[in-house]
XYZ file of C-alpha atoms in Angstrom:
144
model
C -31.459 7.606 -37.754
C -28.880 10.122 -38.192
C -27.977 8.945 -41.966
C -32.002 9.217 -42.883
C -33.075 5.587 -42.353
C -36.288 4.895 -40.253
C -36.003 3.965 -36.712
C -38.021 0.640 -36.101
C -40.063 0.405 -33.018
C -41.622 -1.955 -30.958
C -43.547 -0.211 -27.808
C -46.284 -1.754 -25.734
C -47.658 -2.187 -22.175
C -48.857 -5.777 -21.911
C -50.582 -7.780 -19.086
C -48.836 -11.159 -20.137
C -45.308 -12.321 -19.437
C -42.567 -10.332 -21.352
C -40.031 -11.913 -23.479
C -36.463 -10.479 -23.934
C -36.161 -12.543 -26.856
C -38.761 -11.104 -28.746
C -37.391 -7.673 -28.089
C -33.877 -8.898 -29.314
C -35.218 -10.349 -32.250
C -36.788 -7.144 -32.955
C -34.097 -5.030 -32.902
C -31.720 -7.165 -34.609
C -30.207 -5.882 -37.710
C -26.867 -6.210 -39.937
C -26.249 -2.793 -39.836
C -26.313 -2.737 -36.142
C -22.948 -3.075 -34.414
C -24.323 -2.773 -30.778
C -27.251 -4.125 -29.029
C -28.016 -3.298 -25.537
C -30.696 -4.973 -23.356
C -32.009 -4.067 -19.932
C -34.510 -6.464 -17.759
C -36.243 -4.724 -15.052
C -37.071 -7.496 -12.460
C -39.159 -7.665 -9.528
C -37.067 -7.861 -6.338
C -37.709 -9.324 -3.111
C -36.922 -6.193 -0.988
C -37.476 -2.391 -1.020
C -35.586 -0.326 1.279
C -35.115 -3.143 3.751
C -38.767 -4.373 3.757
C -39.559 -7.808 2.243
C -41.792 -7.666 -0.735
C -44.463 -10.248 -1.273
C -45.897 -9.411 -4.412
C -46.696 -6.238 -6.401
C -49.207 -4.814 -9.057
C -48.449 -2.261 -11.796
C -51.152 -0.099 -13.294
C -50.856 2.277 -16.297
C -52.766 5.395 -17.079
C -54.560 5.425 -20.535
C -52.131 7.909 -21.767
C -48.882 5.872 -20.871
C -48.252 3.986 -24.394
C -48.589 7.380 -26.562
C -46.011 8.931 -23.704
C -43.762 6.215 -24.112
C -44.053 6.551 -27.720
C -43.090 10.345 -27.570
C -40.002 9.640 -25.239
C -38.472 6.789 -27.524
C -38.974 9.216 -30.594
C -37.165 11.864 -28.665
C -34.280 9.399 -27.344
C -33.412 8.374 -30.964
C -33.301 11.837 -32.514
C -29.992 12.392 -33.844
C -28.572 9.083 -32.622
C -27.698 6.451 -35.156
C -30.279 4.057 -33.776
C -31.564 1.072 -35.750
C -34.282 0.083 -33.893
C -35.964 0.210 -30.221
C -38.078 -2.118 -28.474
C -39.846 -1.054 -24.992
C -42.389 -2.963 -23.247
C -43.837 -2.649 -19.861
C -45.833 -5.185 -17.995
C -49.012 -4.401 -15.971
C -51.337 -6.431 -13.662
C -49.858 -8.564 -10.824
C -46.430 -9.658 -10.863
C -44.476 -12.155 -8.673
C -40.788 -12.094 -7.192
C -38.481 -12.578 -10.250
C -41.023 -11.619 -13.013
C -39.563 -9.364 -15.444
C -41.622 -6.118 -15.414
C -39.878 -4.002 -18.128
C -37.703 -4.842 -21.381
C -35.864 -2.434 -23.257
C -33.403 -3.050 -26.299
C -31.856 -1.102 -28.414
C -29.755 -1.551 -31.460
C -27.414 0.849 -33.133
C -24.439 1.122 -35.515
C -21.946 1.437 -32.569
C -22.179 -0.001 -29.024
C -21.783 3.542 -27.276
C -25.166 4.659 -29.003
C -26.768 1.561 -28.271
C -25.860 1.864 -24.463
C -26.557 5.672 -24.267
C -29.996 5.254 -25.995
C -30.976 2.287 -23.933
C -30.204 3.890 -20.507
C -31.890 7.252 -21.548
C -34.843 5.442 -22.402
C -35.349 3.156 -19.414
C -34.442 6.100 -17.125
C -37.168 8.568 -19.023
C -39.743 5.553 -19.080
C -39.300 5.114 -15.222
C -39.525 8.725 -14.457
C -41.993 10.111 -16.934
C -44.555 7.452 -18.261
C -47.437 7.271 -15.796
C -47.260 3.822 -14.549
C -47.612 3.053 -11.036
C -46.368 0.066 -8.679
C -48.500 -0.978 -5.681
C -46.338 -3.066 -3.541
C -47.600 -5.665 -0.969
C -45.010 -6.597 1.843
C -44.804 -9.789 3.726
C -45.763 -7.948 6.907
C -49.025 -6.832 5.498
C -48.410 -3.274 4.636
C -48.998 -2.071 1.094
C -47.931 1.178 -0.619
C -48.226 2.770 -4.138
C -45.113 4.033 -5.546
C -45.464 6.589 -8.558
C -44.111 5.578 -11.794
C -42.299 2.360 -12.424
């Protein structure tokens, strides 16, 4: 944190359903005036094609890369706590694939840090999506 306090982190990649409540509880703090939460949910359509299901796979280095990105995101920002958890394995339509929660002294910092973290996670952490469409086609999509 910018004032010298340590930032708390809950970072993980899991093969079990994710809980927004777990992440919100983790980032809760009396010094935080703003909390931002992002949920990435499996949708039923991608580019006009009906999605039946999907599966996420992660490279063994994915968690370490998530840790590095989270540390970089909070550098110099008055963030209190960060939670970012991505799910791997088979997911159904409506399942939560990723949860990111950030608490900060002010709402602006919470919004900014949460958005930057999910954007960098999506583009830099080696997690791949295998989509199966209702017409039987399937495709791999690099990074979340």
